[in-house]
Every structure is written in C-alpha cells, then in structure tokens.
mmCIF file of C-alpha atoms in Angstrom:
data_model
loop_
_atom_site.group_PDB
_atom_site.id
_atom_site.type_symbol
_atom_site.label_atom_id
_atom_site.label_comp_id
_atom_site.label_asym_id
_atom_site.label_seq_id
_atom_site.Cartn_x
_atom_site.Cartn_y
_atom_site.Cartn_z
ATOM 1 C CA UNK A 1 0.000 0.000 0.000
ATOM 2 C CA UNK A 2 2.908 2.302 0.690
ATOM 3 C CA UNK A 3 4.019 2.037 -2.949
ATOM 4 C CA UNK A 4 0.537 2.760 -4.318
ATOM 5 C CA UNK A 5 0.055 6.117 -2.566
ATOM 6 C CA UNK A 6 1.304 9.149 -4.460
ATOM 7 C CA UNK A 7 2.664 11.610 -1.930
ATOM 8 C CA UNK A 8 2.828 14.514 -4.370
ATOM 9 C CA UNK A 9 -0.001 15.562 -6.721
ATOM 10 C CA UNK A 10 2.574 15.843 -9.508
ATOM 11 C CA UNK A 11 3.977 12.335 -9.077
ATOM 12 C CA UNK A 12 1.222 10.934 -11.279
ATOM 13 C CA UNK A 13 2.603 12.855 -14.293
ATOM 14 C CA UNK A 14 6.191 11.600 -13.992
ATOM 15 C CA UNK A 15 7.378 9.606 -16.994
ATOM 16 C CA UNK A 16 9.332 6.532 -15.925
ATOM 17 C CA UNK A 17 10.835 3.514 -17.673
ATOM 18 C CA UNK A 18 8.975 0.226 -17.420
ATOM 19 C CA UNK A 19 11.062 -1.951 -19.734
ATOM 20 C CA UNK A 20 14.584 -0.995 -20.778
ATOM 21 C CA UNK A 21 17.069 -2.634 -23.143
ATOM 22 C CA UNK A 22 20.591 -1.364 -23.715
ATOM 23 C CA UNK A 23 22.925 -2.788 -26.362
ATOM 24 C CA UNK A 24 26.475 -1.820 -27.374
ATOM 25 C CA UNK A 25 26.029 -3.029 -30.930
ATOM 26 C CA UNK A 26 26.458 -0.200 -33.458
ATOM 27 C CA UNK A 27 27.233 2.170 -30.649
ATOM 28 C CA UNK A 28 24.969 2.534 -27.633
ATOM 29 C CA UNK A 29 21.421 1.494 -28.482
ATOM 30 C CA UNK A 30 18.830 2.144 -25.831
ATOM 31 C CA UNK A 31 15.294 0.886 -26.228
ATOM 32 C CA UNK A 32 12.820 1.502 -23.427
ATOM 33 C CA UNK A 33 9.065 1.504 -22.897
ATOM 34 C CA UNK A 34 7.861 4.217 -20.542
ATOM 35 C CA UNK A 35 4.514 4.492 -18.824
ATOM 36 C CA UNK A 36 3.673 7.226 -21.324
ATOM 37 C CA UNK A 37 4.462 4.988 -24.285
ATOM 38 C CA UNK A 38 2.561 2.084 -22.739
ATOM 39 C CA UNK A 39 -0.603 4.143 -22.298
ATOM 40 C CA UNK A 40 -0.234 5.502 -25.833
ATOM 41 C CA UNK A 41 -0.401 1.868 -26.962
ATOM 42 C CA UNK A 42 -3.449 1.315 -24.717
ATOM 43 C CA UNK A 43 -5.202 4.295 -26.272
ATOM 44 C CA UNK A 44 -4.438 3.233 -29.848
ATOM 45 C CA UNK A 45 -5.509 -0.371 -29.226
ATOM 46 C CA UNK A 46 -8.724 0.825 -27.550
ATOM 47 C CA UNK A 47 -9.593 3.208 -30.387
ATOM 48 C CA UNK A 48 -8.928 0.555 -33.048
ATOM 49 C CA UNK A 49 -10.806 -2.060 -31.017
ATOM 50 C CA UNK A 50 -13.890 0.135 -30.623
ATOM 51 C CA UNK A 51 -14.027 0.850 -34.339
ATOM 52 C CA UNK A 52 -13.367 -2.786 -35.201
ATOM 53 C CA UNK A 53 -16.178 -3.889 -32.889
ATOM 54 C CA UNK A 54 -18.489 -1.195 -34.257
ATOM 55 C CA UNK A 55 -17.817 -2.152 -37.872
ATOM 56 C CA UNK A 56 -21.137 -2.506 -39.661
ATOM 57 C CA UNK A 57 -19.958 -3.760 -43.042
ATOM 58 C CA UNK A 58 -20.664 -7.449 -42.361
ATOM 59 C CA UNK A 59 -24.005 -7.161 -40.519
ATOM 60 C CA UNK A 60 -27.437 -6.047 -41.668
ATOM 61 C CA UNK A 61 -28.576 -4.592 -38.335
ATOM 62 C CA UNK A 62 -26.062 -2.201 -36.722
ATOM 63 C CA UNK A 63 -25.189 -2.663 -33.067
ATOM 64 C CA UNK A 64 -25.166 0.102 -30.468
ATOM 65 C CA UNK A 65 -21.432 0.739 -30.919
ATOM 66 C CA UNK A 66 -21.918 1.182 -34.646
ATOM 67 C CA UNK A 67 -24.777 3.651 -34.126
ATOM 68 C CA UNK A 68 -22.692 5.609 -31.598
ATOM 69 C CA UNK A 69 -19.715 5.757 -33.965
ATOM 70 C CA UNK A 70 -21.912 6.908 -36.838
ATOM 71 C CA UNK A 71 -23.402 9.620 -34.623
ATOM 72 C CA UNK A 72 -19.955 10.839 -33.543
ATOM 73 C CA UNK A 73 -18.765 10.839 -37.160
ATOM 74 C CA UNK A 74 -21.818 12.812 -38.296
ATOM 75 C CA UNK A 75 -21.360 15.352 -35.485
ATOM 76 C CA UNK A 76 -17.675 15.869 -36.274
ATOM 77 C CA UNK A 77 -18.461 16.070 -39.980
ATOM 78 C CA UNK A 78 -20.944 18.882 -39.374
ATOM 79 C CA UNK A 79 -18.462 20.784 -37.203
ATOM 80 C CA UNK A 80 -15.621 20.410 -39.696
ATOM 81 C CA UNK A 81 -17.887 21.348 -42.599
ATOM 82 C CA UNK A 82 -18.958 24.546 -40.836
ATOM 83 C CA UNK A 83 -15.306 25.501 -40.256
ATOM 84 C CA UNK A 84 -13.651 24.368 -43.486
ATOM 85 C CA UNK A 85 -16.435 24.233 -46.063
ATOM 86 C CA UNK A 86 -16.709 21.987 -49.090
ATOM 87 C CA UNK A 87 -13.213 20.540 -48.609
ATOM 88 C CA UNK A 88 -14.088 19.080 -45.202
ATOM 89 C CA UNK A 89 -13.871 15.445 -46.367
ATOM 90 C CA UNK A 90 -10.182 15.871 -47.150
ATOM 91 C CA UNK A 91 -9.262 16.732 -43.562
ATOM 92 C CA UNK A 92 -12.031 14.907 -41.688
ATOM 93 C CA UNK A 93 -10.160 11.572 -41.196
ATOM 94 C CA UNK A 94 -7.203 13.338 -39.562
ATOM 95 C CA UNK A 95 -9.433 15.417 -37.269
ATOM 96 C CA UNK A 96 -11.573 12.365 -36.480
ATOM 97 C CA UNK A 97 -8.483 10.360 -35.463
ATOM 98 C CA UNK A 98 -7.219 13.142 -33.170
ATOM 99 C CA UNK A 99 -10.681 13.503 -31.605
ATOM 100 C CA UNK A 100 -10.860 9.824 -30.667
ATOM 101 C CA UNK A 101 -7.273 9.760 -29.441
ATOM 102 C CA UNK A 102 -7.906 12.691 -27.088
ATOM 103 C CA UNK A 103 -11.282 11.299 -25.980
ATOM 104 C CA UNK A 104 -10.062 7.782 -25.153
ATOM 105 C CA UNK A 105 -6.873 9.176 -23.602
ATOM 106 C CA UNK A 106 -8.944 11.328 -21.248
ATOM 107 C CA UNK A 107 -11.271 8.455 -20.338
ATOM 108 C CA UNK A 108 -8.431 6.011 -19.634
ATOM 109 C CA UNK A 109 -6.683 8.603 -17.461
ATOM 110 C CA UNK A 110 -9.763 8.621 -15.180
ATOM 111 C CA UNK A 111 -8.905 5.101 -14.016
ATOM 112 C CA UNK A 112 -7.270 5.350 -10.553
ATOM 113 C CA UNK A 113 -3.461 5.050 -10.562
ATOM 114 C CA UNK A 114 -3.361 5.260 -14.370
ATOM 115 C CA UNK A 115 -1.227 7.667 -16.386
ATOM 116 C CA UNK A 116 -2.849 10.760 -17.898
ATOM 117 C CA UNK A 117 -1.620 10.682 -21.498
ATOM 118 C CA UNK A 118 -3.037 14.086 -22.434
ATOM 119 C CA UNK A 119 -1.574 15.706 -19.323
ATOM 120 C CA UNK A 120 1.855 15.453 -20.964
ATOM 121 C CA UNK A 121 3.144 18.739 -22.324
ATOM 122 C CA UNK A 122 5.299 16.917 -24.883
ATOM 123 C CA UNK A 123 2.359 15.038 -26.357
ATOM 124 C CA UNK A 124 -0.081 17.960 -26.491
ATOM 125 C CA UNK A 125 2.459 20.475 -27.777
ATOM 126 C CA UNK A 126 3.656 17.885 -30.273
ATOM 127 C CA UNK A 127 0.117 17.615 -31.632
ATOM 128 C CA UNK A 128 -0.387 21.375 -31.759
ATOM 129 C CA UNK A 129 2.983 22.120 -33.404
ATOM 130 C CA UNK A 130 2.501 19.277 -35.886
ATOM 131 C CA UNK A 131 -0.896 20.635 -36.923
ATOM 132 C CA UNK A 132 0.358 24.226 -36.971
ATOM 133 C CA UNK A 133 3.288 23.398 -39.257
ATOM 134 C CA UNK A 134 1.091 21.234 -41.489
ATOM 135 C CA UNK A 135 -1.587 23.914 -41.843
ATOM 136 C CA UNK A 136 1.016 26.579 -42.593
ATOM 137 C CA UNK A 137 2.742 24.482 -45.266
ATOM 138 C CA UNK A 138 -0.612 23.598 -46.810
ATOM 139 C CA UNK A 139 -1.732 27.248 -46.800
ATOM 140 C CA UNK A 140 1.501 28.381 -48.477
ATOM 141 C CA UNK A 141 1.150 25.612 -51.053
ATOM 142 C CA UNK A 142 -2.460 26.508 -51.902
ATOM 143 C CA UNK A 143 -2.384 30.304 -51.620
ATOM 144 C CA UNK A 144 1.282 31.115 -52.278
ATOM 145 C CA UNK A 145 2.112 34.735 -51.374
ATOM 146 C CA UNK A 146 -1.589 35.522 -51.009
ATOM 147 C CA UNK A 147 -1.473 33.643 -47.711
ATOM 148 C CA UNK A 148 0.013 36.699 -45.985
ATOM 149 C CA UNK A 149 -2.940 38.824 -47.077
ATOM 150 C CA UNK A 150 -5.063 36.982 -44.521
ATOM 151 C CA UNK A 151 -3.149 38.820 -41.798
ATOM 152 C CA UNK A 152 -4.474 42.177 -43.042
ATOM 153 C CA UNK A 153 -8.133 42.916 -42.150
ATOM 154 C CA UNK A 154 -10.214 44.509 -44.892
ATOM 155 C CA UNK A 155 -10.264 48.296 -44.981
ATOM 156 C CA UNK A 156 -7.073 48.709 -42.949
ATOM 157 C CA UNK A 157 -5.272 52.038 -43.512
ATOM 158 C CA UNK A 158 -1.940 51.573 -45.228
ATOM 159 C CA UNK A 159 0.047 53.091 -42.351
ATOM 160 C CA UNK A 160 -1.361 50.490 -39.934
ATOM 161 C CA UNK A 161 -0.567 47.510 -42.151
ATOM 162 C CA UNK A 162 2.960 46.779 -40.748
ATOM 163 C CA UNK A 163 1.726 46.899 -37.155
ATOM 164 C CA UNK A 164 -1.379 44.766 -37.799
ATOM 165 C CA UNK A 165 0.596 42.205 -39.794
ATOM 166 C CA UNK A 166 3.043 41.853 -36.905
ATOM 167 C CA UNK A 167 0.218 41.493 -34.357
ATOM 168 C CA UNK A 168 -1.697 38.981 -36.481
ATOM 169 C CA UNK A 169 1.463 36.994 -37.189
ATOM 170 C CA UNK A 170 2.298 36.752 -33.483
ATOM 171 C CA UNK A 171 -1.303 35.763 -32.746
ATOM 172 C CA UNK A 172 -1.191 33.102 -35.468
ATOM 173 C CA UNK A 173 2.079 31.603 -34.221
ATOM 174 C CA UNK A 174 0.893 31.686 -30.597
ATOM 175 C CA UNK A 175 -1.878 29.227 -31.452
ATOM 176 C CA UNK A 176 0.679 26.438 -31.708
ATOM 177 C CA UNK A 177 1.454 26.935 -28.017
ATOM 178 C CA UNK A 178 -1.922 28.031 -26.666
ATOM 179 C CA UNK A 179 -3.897 25.093 -28.107
ATOM 180 C CA UNK A 180 -1.434 22.552 -26.694
ATOM 181 C CA UNK A 181 -1.139 24.265 -23.310
ATOM 182 C CA UNK A 182 -4.921 24.538 -22.996
ATOM 183 C CA UNK A 183 -5.340 20.767 -23.073
ATOM 184 C CA UNK A 184 -2.522 19.562 -20.839
ATOM 185 C CA UNK A 185 -2.810 22.452 -18.339
ATOM 186 C CA UNK A 186 -6.515 21.771 -17.730
ATOM 187 C CA UNK A 187 -5.915 18.042 -17.305
ATOM 188 C CA UNK A 188 -2.912 18.551 -15.057
ATOM 189 C CA UNK A 189 -4.814 20.975 -12.831
ATOM 190 C CA UNK A 190 -7.848 18.713 -12.708
ATOM 191 C CA UNK A 191 -5.929 15.539 -11.849
ATOM 192 C CA UNK A 192 -3.803 17.357 -9.262
ATOM 193 C CA UNK A 193 -6.933 18.758 -7.617
ATOM 194 C CA UNK A 194 -8.555 15.313 -7.497
ATOM 195 C CA UNK A 195 -5.367 13.887 -5.945
ATOM 196 C CA UNK A 196 -5.316 16.615 -3.268
ATOM 197 C CA UNK A 197 -8.992 16.086 -2.411
ATOM 198 C CA UNK A 198 -8.515 12.300 -2.403
ATOM 199 C CA UNK A 199 -5.641 12.722 0.070
ATOM 200 C CA UNK A 200 -7.871 14.666 2.465
ATOM 201 C CA UNK A 201 -10.704 12.140 2.173
ATOM 202 C CA UNK A 202 -8.267 9.274 2.782
ATOM 203 C CA UNK A 203 -7.266 10.848 6.090
ATOM 204 C CA UNK A 204 -10.940 11.127 7.052
ATOM 205 C CA UNK A 205 -11.440 7.407 6.453
ATOM 206 C CA UNK A 206 -8.529 6.557 8.774
ATOM 207 C CA UNK A 207 -9.744 8.610 11.759
ATOM 208 C CA UNK A 208 -12.895 6.968 13.081
ATOM 209 C CA UNK A 209 -15.964 5.110 11.876
ATOM 210 C CA UNK A 210 -18.249 8.138 12.317
ATOM 211 C CA UNK A 211 -16.015 10.460 10.327
ATOM 212 C CA UNK A 212 -15.494 7.720 7.730
ATOM 213 C CA UNK A 213 -19.264 7.463 7.211
ATOM 214 C CA UNK A 214 -19.552 11.236 6.792
ATOM 215 C CA UNK A 215 -16.586 11.156 4.375
ATOM 216 C CA UNK A 216 -18.564 8.845 2.072
ATOM 217 C CA UNK A 217 -20.587 11.867 0.890
ATOM 218 C CA UNK A 218 -17.669 13.795 -0.686
ATOM 219 C CA UNK A 219 -16.093 10.499 -1.737
#
C-alpha cells in the first residue's frame, strides 16, 4: 500500500521507464518503454478495437457501438464542414483520429493510478505544433504569397498595415502553443486537484468510523 500512494499531486505525471534494453552493438542502443508509451499503446488499441467492434460492413442490423460511432462521425463532420467548407472530407479523417485519441486518452486517465496521457506537455504540444506546421505548409502551397494577405483585415489604412501584420502573425504563431497548453494544463490541474482532495478524504477514512461514514458523501 505504501508504494501505491502518491505523496505529491505531480507524481502521477512523472514519466518513468517500465522496460529498458541497452545494447552496445552499433554504438549505444537504448530501447525503453515508458509508462507514457505504454498508455499511448493502450489508447491506440482501444480506439482501433472500438471501431473494429463497431464495424457494420458485415451485418445487416447495426449494433449500439456502430450507431454511436456513426453519430460521432456525423457530429464531427458537421463541425468540420462549418469551419472548413466543401473541402471538409479531405481533412475529416485526420481530425476524427485526433478527436478519438484525445477522448479515449482522457477516459483512460480517469482510471485510478493510471497515467494521464493528455496531461503530458510533450504530447499535447507535439500535436499542436505538428498541426500548426502542417496547416502553414498547406496554406503556403495553396495560396502562395496571397497567404500573408489573410493577416491584413479589410479596410485597414496603409500606415497600420505593418503593425497589424506583426500582431496577427504573433497571434497566429501563438496558437501552436496556446492550443497545446490549454489541453494539458486543464488536465494537469484537474488531476492534481482530485489527488489533493482524495488525500484529504483518505485521512478522514482513517480517523474513526463516524467520520469515515460522513466522508462517504464527498467520496
């Protein structure tokens, strides 16, 4: 029991090696599986398993999982269509995959003593920077030099153009950080708060039977 209790609210976010292999062939080769990597595998296997189980291609009557997946796909399709327009089907698979990865990662992290995948700054910022760079390259490829005209609002006086372009460019680049920080900061704060409250409730349970019964309410 002593090893199961996390004495610091931030201990649950520490990345540690589970399996490590070091070889001196071709230099120093180090292969290791961390708790972060292990839960990434859990998330991917769960997402693939849910969609494999909800596959409706071989049955006439869809099951509940298939109906739920179709509903989630239709909802995401409507959201992406409202944001992107007629080209939504090109980017929908990528957005759909990220949605399910974040969703299942958040649900698995609710299991006690599990690792919160999306509370990792590396993972969330990696997603946000990857999407930011991809969108920028795609925009430059499609719009060429016209891409920079999007940083100038319509009807802007010519003497304000340099200042507004600088402000809009900083705002555009800041999205790569803000979108990643928004996810992992909220999850980190939430999990840390739950750990702190759970520590208080645990002490209530160890005092007396009367206090333990009262502690069942917040528990």
